XYZ file of C-alpha atoms in Angstrom:
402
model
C 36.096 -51.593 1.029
C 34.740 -53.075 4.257
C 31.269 -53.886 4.218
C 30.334 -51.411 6.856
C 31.386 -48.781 4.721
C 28.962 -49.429 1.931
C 26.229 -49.637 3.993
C 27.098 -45.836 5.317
C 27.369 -44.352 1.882
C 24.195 -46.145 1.203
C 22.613 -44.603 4.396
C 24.301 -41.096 2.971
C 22.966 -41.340 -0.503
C 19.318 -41.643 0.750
C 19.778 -39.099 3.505
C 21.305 -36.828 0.648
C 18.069 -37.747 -1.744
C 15.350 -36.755 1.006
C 17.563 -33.431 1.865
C 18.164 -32.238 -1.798
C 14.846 -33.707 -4.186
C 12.621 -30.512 -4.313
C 14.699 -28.621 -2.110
C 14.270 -25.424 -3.529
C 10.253 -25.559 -3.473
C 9.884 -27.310 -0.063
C 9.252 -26.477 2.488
C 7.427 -23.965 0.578
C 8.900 -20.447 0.673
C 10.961 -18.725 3.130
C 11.169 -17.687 7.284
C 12.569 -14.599 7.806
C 15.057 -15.928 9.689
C 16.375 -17.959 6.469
C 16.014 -14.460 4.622
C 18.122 -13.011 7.545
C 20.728 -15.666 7.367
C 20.654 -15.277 3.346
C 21.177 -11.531 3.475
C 23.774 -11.678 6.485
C 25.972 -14.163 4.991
C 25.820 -12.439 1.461
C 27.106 -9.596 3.762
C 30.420 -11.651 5.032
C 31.163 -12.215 0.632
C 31.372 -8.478 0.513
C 33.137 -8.084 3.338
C 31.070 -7.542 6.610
C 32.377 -9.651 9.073
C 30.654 -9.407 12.609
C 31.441 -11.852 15.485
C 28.029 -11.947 16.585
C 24.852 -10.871 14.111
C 22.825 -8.462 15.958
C 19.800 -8.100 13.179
C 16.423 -9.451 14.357
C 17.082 -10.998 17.539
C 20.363 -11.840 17.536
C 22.402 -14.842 16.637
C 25.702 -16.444 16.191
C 27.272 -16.423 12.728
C 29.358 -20.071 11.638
C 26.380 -20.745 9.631
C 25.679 -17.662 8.004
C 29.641 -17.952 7.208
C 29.233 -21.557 6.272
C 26.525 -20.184 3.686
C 29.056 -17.539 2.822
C 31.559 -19.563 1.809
C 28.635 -20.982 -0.969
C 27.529 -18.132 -2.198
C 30.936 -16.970 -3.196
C 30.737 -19.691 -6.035
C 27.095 -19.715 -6.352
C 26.306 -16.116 -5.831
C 23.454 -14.374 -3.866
C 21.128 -17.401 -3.691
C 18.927 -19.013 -1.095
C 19.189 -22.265 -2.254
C 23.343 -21.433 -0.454
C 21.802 -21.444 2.657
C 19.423 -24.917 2.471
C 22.680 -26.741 0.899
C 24.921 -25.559 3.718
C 21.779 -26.934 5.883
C 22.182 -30.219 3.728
C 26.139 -30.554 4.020
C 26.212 -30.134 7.726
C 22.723 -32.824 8.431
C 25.044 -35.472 6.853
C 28.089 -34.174 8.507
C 25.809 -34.921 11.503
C 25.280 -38.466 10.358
C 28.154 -39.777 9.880
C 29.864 -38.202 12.420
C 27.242 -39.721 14.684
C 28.015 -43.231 13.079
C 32.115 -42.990 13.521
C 31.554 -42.400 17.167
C 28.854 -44.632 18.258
C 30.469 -47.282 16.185
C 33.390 -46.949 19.021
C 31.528 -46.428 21.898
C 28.818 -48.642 21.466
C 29.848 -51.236 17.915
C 29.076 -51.081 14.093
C 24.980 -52.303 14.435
C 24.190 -49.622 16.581
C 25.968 -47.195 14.451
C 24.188 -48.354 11.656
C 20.701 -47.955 12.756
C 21.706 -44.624 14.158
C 22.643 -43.264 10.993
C 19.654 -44.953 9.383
C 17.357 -43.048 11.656
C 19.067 -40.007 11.533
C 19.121 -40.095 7.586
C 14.912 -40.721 7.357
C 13.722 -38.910 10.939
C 11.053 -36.345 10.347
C 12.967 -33.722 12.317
C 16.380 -34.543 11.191
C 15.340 -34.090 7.394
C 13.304 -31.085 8.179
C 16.500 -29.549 9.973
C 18.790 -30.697 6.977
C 16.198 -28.647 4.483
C 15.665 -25.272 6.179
C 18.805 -22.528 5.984
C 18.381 -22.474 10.018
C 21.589 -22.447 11.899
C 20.494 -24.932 14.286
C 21.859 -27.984 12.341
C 24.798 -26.759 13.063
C 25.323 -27.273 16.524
C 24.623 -31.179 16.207
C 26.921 -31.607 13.388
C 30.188 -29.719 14.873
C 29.482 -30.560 18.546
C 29.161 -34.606 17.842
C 32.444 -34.533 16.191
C 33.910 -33.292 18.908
C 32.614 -35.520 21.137
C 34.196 -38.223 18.606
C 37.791 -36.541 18.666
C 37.592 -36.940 22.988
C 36.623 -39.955 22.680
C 39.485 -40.921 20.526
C 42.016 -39.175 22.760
C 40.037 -40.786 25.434
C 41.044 -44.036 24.598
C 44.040 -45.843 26.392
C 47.109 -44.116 24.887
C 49.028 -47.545 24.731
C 46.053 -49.126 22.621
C 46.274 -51.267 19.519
C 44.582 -48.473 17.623
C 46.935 -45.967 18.607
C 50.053 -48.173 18.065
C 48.972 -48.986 14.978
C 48.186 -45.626 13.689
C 51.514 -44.272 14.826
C 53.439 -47.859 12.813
C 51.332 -46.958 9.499
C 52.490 -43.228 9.867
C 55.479 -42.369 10.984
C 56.407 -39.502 9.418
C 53.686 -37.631 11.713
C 53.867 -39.271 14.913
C 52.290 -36.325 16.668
C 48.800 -36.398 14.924
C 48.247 -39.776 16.405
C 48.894 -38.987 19.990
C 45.899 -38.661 22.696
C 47.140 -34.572 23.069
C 46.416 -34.365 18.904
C 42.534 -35.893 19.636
C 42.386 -33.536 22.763
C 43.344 -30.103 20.675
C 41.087 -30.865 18.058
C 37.791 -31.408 20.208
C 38.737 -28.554 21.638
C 38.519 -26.277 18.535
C 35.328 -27.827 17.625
C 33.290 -27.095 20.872
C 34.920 -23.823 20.814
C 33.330 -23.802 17.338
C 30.206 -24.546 18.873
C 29.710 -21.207 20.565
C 29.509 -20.106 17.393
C 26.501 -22.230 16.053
C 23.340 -21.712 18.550
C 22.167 -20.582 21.801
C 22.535 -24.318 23.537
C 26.267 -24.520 22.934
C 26.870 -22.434 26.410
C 25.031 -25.200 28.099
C 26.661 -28.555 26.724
C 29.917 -28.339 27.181
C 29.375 -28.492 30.861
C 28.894 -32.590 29.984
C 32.786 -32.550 29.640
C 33.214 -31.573 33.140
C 30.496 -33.052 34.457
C 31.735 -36.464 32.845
C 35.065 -35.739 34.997
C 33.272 -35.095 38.279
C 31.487 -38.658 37.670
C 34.495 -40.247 37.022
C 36.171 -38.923 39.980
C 33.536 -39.992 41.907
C 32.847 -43.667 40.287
C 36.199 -44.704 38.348
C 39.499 -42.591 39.613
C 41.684 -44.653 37.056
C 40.047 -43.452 34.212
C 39.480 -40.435 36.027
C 43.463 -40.225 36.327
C 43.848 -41.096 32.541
C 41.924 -38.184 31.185
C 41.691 -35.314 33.323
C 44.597 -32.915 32.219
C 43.337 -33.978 28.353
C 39.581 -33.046 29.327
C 41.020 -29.331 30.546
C 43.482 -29.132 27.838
C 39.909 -29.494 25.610
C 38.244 -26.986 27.630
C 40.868 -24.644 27.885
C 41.348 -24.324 24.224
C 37.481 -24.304 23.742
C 37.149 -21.589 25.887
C 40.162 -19.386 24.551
C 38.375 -19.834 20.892
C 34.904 -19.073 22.429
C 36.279 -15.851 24.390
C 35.972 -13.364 21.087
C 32.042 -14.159 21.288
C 31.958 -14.168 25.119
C 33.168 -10.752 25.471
C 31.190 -9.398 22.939
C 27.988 -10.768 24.616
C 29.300 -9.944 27.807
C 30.145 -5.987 26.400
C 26.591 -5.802 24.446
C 23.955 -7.492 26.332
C 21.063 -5.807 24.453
C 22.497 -7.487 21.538
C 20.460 -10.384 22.758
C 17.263 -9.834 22.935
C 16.068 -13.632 21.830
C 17.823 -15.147 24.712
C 16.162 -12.708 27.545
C 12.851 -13.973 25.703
C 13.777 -17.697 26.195
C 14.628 -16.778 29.760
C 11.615 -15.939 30.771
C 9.851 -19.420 31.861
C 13.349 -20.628 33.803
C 13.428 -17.261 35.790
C 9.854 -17.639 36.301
C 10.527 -20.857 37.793
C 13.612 -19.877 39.318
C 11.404 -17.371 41.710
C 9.008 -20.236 42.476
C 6.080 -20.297 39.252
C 6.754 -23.491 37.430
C 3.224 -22.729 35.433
C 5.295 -21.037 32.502
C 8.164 -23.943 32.234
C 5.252 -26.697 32.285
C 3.522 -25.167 30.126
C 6.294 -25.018 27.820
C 7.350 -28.518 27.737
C 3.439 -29.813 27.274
C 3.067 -27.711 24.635
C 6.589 -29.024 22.935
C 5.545 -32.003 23.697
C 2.317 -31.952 21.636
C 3.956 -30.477 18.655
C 6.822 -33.370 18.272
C 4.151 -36.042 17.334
C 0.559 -35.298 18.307
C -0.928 -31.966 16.946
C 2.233 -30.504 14.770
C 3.326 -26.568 14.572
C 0.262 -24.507 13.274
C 2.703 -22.644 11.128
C 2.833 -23.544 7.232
C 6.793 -23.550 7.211
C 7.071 -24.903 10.487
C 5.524 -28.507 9.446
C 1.596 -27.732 9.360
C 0.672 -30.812 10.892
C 1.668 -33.761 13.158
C 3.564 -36.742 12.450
C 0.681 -39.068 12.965
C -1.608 -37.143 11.116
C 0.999 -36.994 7.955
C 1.191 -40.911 8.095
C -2.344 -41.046 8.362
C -2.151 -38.972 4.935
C 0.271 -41.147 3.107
C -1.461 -44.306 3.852
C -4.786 -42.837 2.648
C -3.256 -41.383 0.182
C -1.202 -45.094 -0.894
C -4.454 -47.203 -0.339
C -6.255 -44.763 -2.783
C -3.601 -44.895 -5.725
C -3.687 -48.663 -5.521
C -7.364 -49.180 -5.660
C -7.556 -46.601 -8.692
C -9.590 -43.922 -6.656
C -8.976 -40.844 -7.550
C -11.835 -39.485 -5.256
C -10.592 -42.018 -2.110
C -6.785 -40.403 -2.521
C -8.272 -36.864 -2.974
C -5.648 -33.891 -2.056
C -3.865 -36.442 0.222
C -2.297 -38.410 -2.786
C -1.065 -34.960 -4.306
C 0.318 -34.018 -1.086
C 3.160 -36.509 -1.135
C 3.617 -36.916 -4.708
C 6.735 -35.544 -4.227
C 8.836 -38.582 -2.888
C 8.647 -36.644 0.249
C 6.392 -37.616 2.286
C 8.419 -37.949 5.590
C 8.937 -33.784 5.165
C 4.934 -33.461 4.906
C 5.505 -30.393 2.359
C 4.109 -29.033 -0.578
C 5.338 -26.213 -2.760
C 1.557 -25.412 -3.342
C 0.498 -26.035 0.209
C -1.089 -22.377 1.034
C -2.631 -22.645 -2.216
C -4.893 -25.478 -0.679
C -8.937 -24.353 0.297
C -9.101 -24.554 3.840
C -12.390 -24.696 5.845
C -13.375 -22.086 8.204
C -13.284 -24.527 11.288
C -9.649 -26.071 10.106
C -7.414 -25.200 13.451
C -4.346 -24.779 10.755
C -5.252 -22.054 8.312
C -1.809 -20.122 8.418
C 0.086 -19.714 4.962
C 3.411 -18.515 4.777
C 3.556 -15.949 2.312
C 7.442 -14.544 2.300
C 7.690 -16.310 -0.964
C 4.756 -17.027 -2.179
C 2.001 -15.076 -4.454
C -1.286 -16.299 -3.202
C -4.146 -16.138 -5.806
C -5.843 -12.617 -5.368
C -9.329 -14.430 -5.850
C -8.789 -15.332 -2.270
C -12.177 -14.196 0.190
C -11.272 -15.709 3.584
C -8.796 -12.522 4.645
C -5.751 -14.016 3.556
C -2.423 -11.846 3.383
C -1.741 -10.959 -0.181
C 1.539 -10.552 -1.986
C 4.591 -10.320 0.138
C 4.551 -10.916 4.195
C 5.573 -12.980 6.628
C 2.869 -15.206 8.423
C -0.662 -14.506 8.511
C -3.489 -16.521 10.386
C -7.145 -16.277 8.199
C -10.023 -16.509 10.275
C -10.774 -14.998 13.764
C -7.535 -14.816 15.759
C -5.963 -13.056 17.811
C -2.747 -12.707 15.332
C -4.926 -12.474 12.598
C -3.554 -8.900 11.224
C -0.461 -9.255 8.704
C 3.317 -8.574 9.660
C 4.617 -7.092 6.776
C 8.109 -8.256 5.082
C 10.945 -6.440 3.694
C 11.678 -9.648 2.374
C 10.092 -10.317 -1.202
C 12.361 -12.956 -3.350
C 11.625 -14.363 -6.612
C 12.738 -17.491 -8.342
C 15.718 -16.284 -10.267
C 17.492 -15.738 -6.448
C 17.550 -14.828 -3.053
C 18.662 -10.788 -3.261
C 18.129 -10.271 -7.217
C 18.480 -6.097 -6.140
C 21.834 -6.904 -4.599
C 25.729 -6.858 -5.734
C-alpha cells in the first residue's frame, strides 16, 4: 500500500473517532430541524416520497433519503440521521484529499484532510443530522470527476487506465469523468439552498479560460456543457416544483431579505449580517446551547484551564471546565449535561435546549420545563417558551411510530 494511503486512513480513523465517540449524547439533545429530518425520512421507509419537503420551512430531501436508507436497517432512530451526517463529513474528506492531491500534490492533500478531520466546524457539521454536510461532500466530488475529465485526454494517466482495463475502455474516457460530475452537481440541488449558486463556478471557470488560456479553453468546453447539461436535466424535477410552488419556500424569501435590501440601495442589513457571522466563527460563539454555546477561543481557553488543573492535582483550579471536556471531545465544546450547568444571572449565554432534555424541576431562574424547543432564562426579549411537538426518549427517535 503506498505510504500516502496509510496516512489517509489514519486521518479517517481519527476524523471517524471525533464524529462517532458520544455521538448520541452530544451535542446534547435535538433541533427541530434534526427532529424534522428524522420524522421526514422515516416517512420516505414507509413510502412518502416528496421531491421537495415542504414541512417547517422548506428543504431539499437527499439527506433525509440518505437517512432513509439507514433507518430501513436500523429502524426509526435519530442516531440514522447523525451517522448519515458522519458518513457523508468523511466522504467530504477524502474526496477533498483525491482532488487536491491532483490539483495541487500529496502534502497539501494531506494537511487538508488533516484539518478537515479535527476543524471545529467540520466535526460539528459531521455530528448534527443537518443536511448541510451534504452539499460539501457530493459537490467536491464532482469537482474531482471534472477535473479528471479535465485532464489532457492523451495523458499518461488516461493511457494507462485504458492499458490496465480494457475490457471497459469507455469508463476511462474524458466523456465518462464529464457524465459523472454531471450527476453529482445535479445531485447537489438536492442537498441545500447554496447548490443554485455554485455551479455557476463551472461556467464562470469557462468564461476565464476563454478570456486567459483559449487552448485549454478549446480542450474542455463541450465537456464543461455536457456536465451542465446533464446537471441541469437531473436538477429540472426540483426546479419545476419550486418554480410551480413558490410558497413552498418560505426559508429562502427569509434569507433574501438582506440581499434585496441591498439590492434597492440599504447595505445596513447585509453588513450587519456578515459582522455578526463573523463574530460567531471564532470570537463570541452562537448563544444557542445546540448551536456551540460558546466561541472557539473561549473553549480553548477552557481546555487549557481545564489541562493545567488536572496536572497540578486541583480539583478546585479545573472546576466545571475539566468536566466539560472529559469527554475526549473537546474540539466539539459539548456536554450531554450542559443545560444542567448553574448559570449566573449576568452570563450572556443562559439558553438550554430542551427538545431532549428533562431539566431538573428544582429549577427557579424561569427555565422551560419538560419538552420545548429553545428557551432564553432571564430578561429577554425571546424569553417566553416555543413549545415542541417533538418529545423523544432514549430508546429512539419516534418510539409512537410504525
Amino acid at each position: 500500500m503506498p505510504k500516502r494511503y496509510t496516512w489517509l486512513i489514519l486521518i479517517l480513523l481519527a476524523a471517524a473517532s471525533l464524529r462517532l465517540v458520544g455521538l448520541s449524547e452530544i451535542p446534547p439533545g435535538l433541533t427541530h430541524d434534526e427532529a424534522d429530518h428524522g420524522l421526514d425520512a422515516w416517512g420516505v421507509v414507509n413510502g412518502i416520497r416528496p421531491v421537495y419537503f415542504t414541512v417547517g420551512y422548506g428543504r431539499e430531501p437527499f439527506f433525509d433519503y440518505a437517512t432513509a436508507g439507514l433507518m430501513a436497517f436500523l429502524g426509526p432512530t435519530y442516531l440514522a440521521g447523525r451517522l448519515t451526517a458522519v458518513y457523508l463529513s468523511l466522504i467530504l474528506i477524502a474526496g477533498t484529499y483525491v482532488w487536491s492531491r491532483r490539483a495541487f500534490g500529496n502534502t497539501t492533500a494531506l494537511l487538508t484532510a488533516a484539518g478537515l478531520a479535527v476543524s471545529f466546524w467540520a466535526v460539528l457539521t459531521g455530528r448534527q443530522a443537518l443536511r448541510s454536510i451534504a452539499l460539501p461532500a457530493i459537490f467536491v466530488l464532482a469537482v474531482y470527476f471534472y477535473w479528471r475529465a479535465a485532464e489532457k485526454s492523451k495523458s499518461p494517466s488516461f493511457n494507462q487506465e485504458e492499458q490496465e482495463y480494457p475490457a471497459f475502455p469507455f469508463f476511462y474516457k474524458p466523456v465518462a469523468y464529464y457524465l459523472v460530475a454531471g450527476i453529482l452537481l445535479g445531485l447537489t440541488f438536492y442537498t441545500y439552498i447554496p447548490a443554485r449558486v455554485i455551479w455557476l463556478l463551472f461556467p464562470a471557470l469557462l468564461l476565464f479560460l476563454a478570456l486567459f488560456d483559449r487552448n485549454r479553453f478549446q480542450g474542455i468546453w463541450a465537456g464543461t456543457l455536457l456536465t451542465l447539461l446533464v446537471a441541469g436535466i437531473l436538477a429540472l424535477p426540483l426546479i419545476l416544483y419550486l418554480t410551480g410552488n413558490p410558497s413552498a419556500e418560505v426559508r429562502l424569501a427569509e434569507l433574501m431579505a438582506p440581499l434585496n435590501s441591498a439590492a434597492a440601495g440599504d447595505l445596513q442589513p447585509l453588513l450587519e449580517n456578515v459582522t455578526q457571522s463573523s463574530l460567531v466563527l471564532a470570537f463570541r460563539g452562537d448563544s444557542l446551547v445546540p448551536h456551540h454555546g460558546h466561541s472557539v477561543l473561549r473553549r480553548i481557553r477552557y481546555l487549557v484551564v481545564a489541562d493545567l488543573g488536572r496536572h497540578q492535582g486541583s480539583a478546585a483550579f479545573a472546576g466545571s471546565h475539566n468536566q466539560l471536556f472529559h469527554h475526549r471531545l473537546a474540539v466539539t465544546g459539548f456536554h450531554p449535561r450542559a443545560a444542567d450547568r448553574p448559570r449566573s444571572e449576568h452570563d450572556p449565554h443562559r439558553r438550554f435546549a430542551t427538545g431532549a432534555l428533562h431539566l431538573p424541576s428544582h429549577r427557579s431562574d424561569g427555565c422551560l420545563r419538560g419538552p420545548g424547543r429553545t428557551q432564553t432564562a432571564g430578561p429577554s426579549p425571546h424569553r417566553h417558551p416555543v413549545p415542541s411537538p417533538y418529545h423523544f426518549h432514549g430508546q429512539g427517535l419516534f418510539p409512537r411510530l410504525g
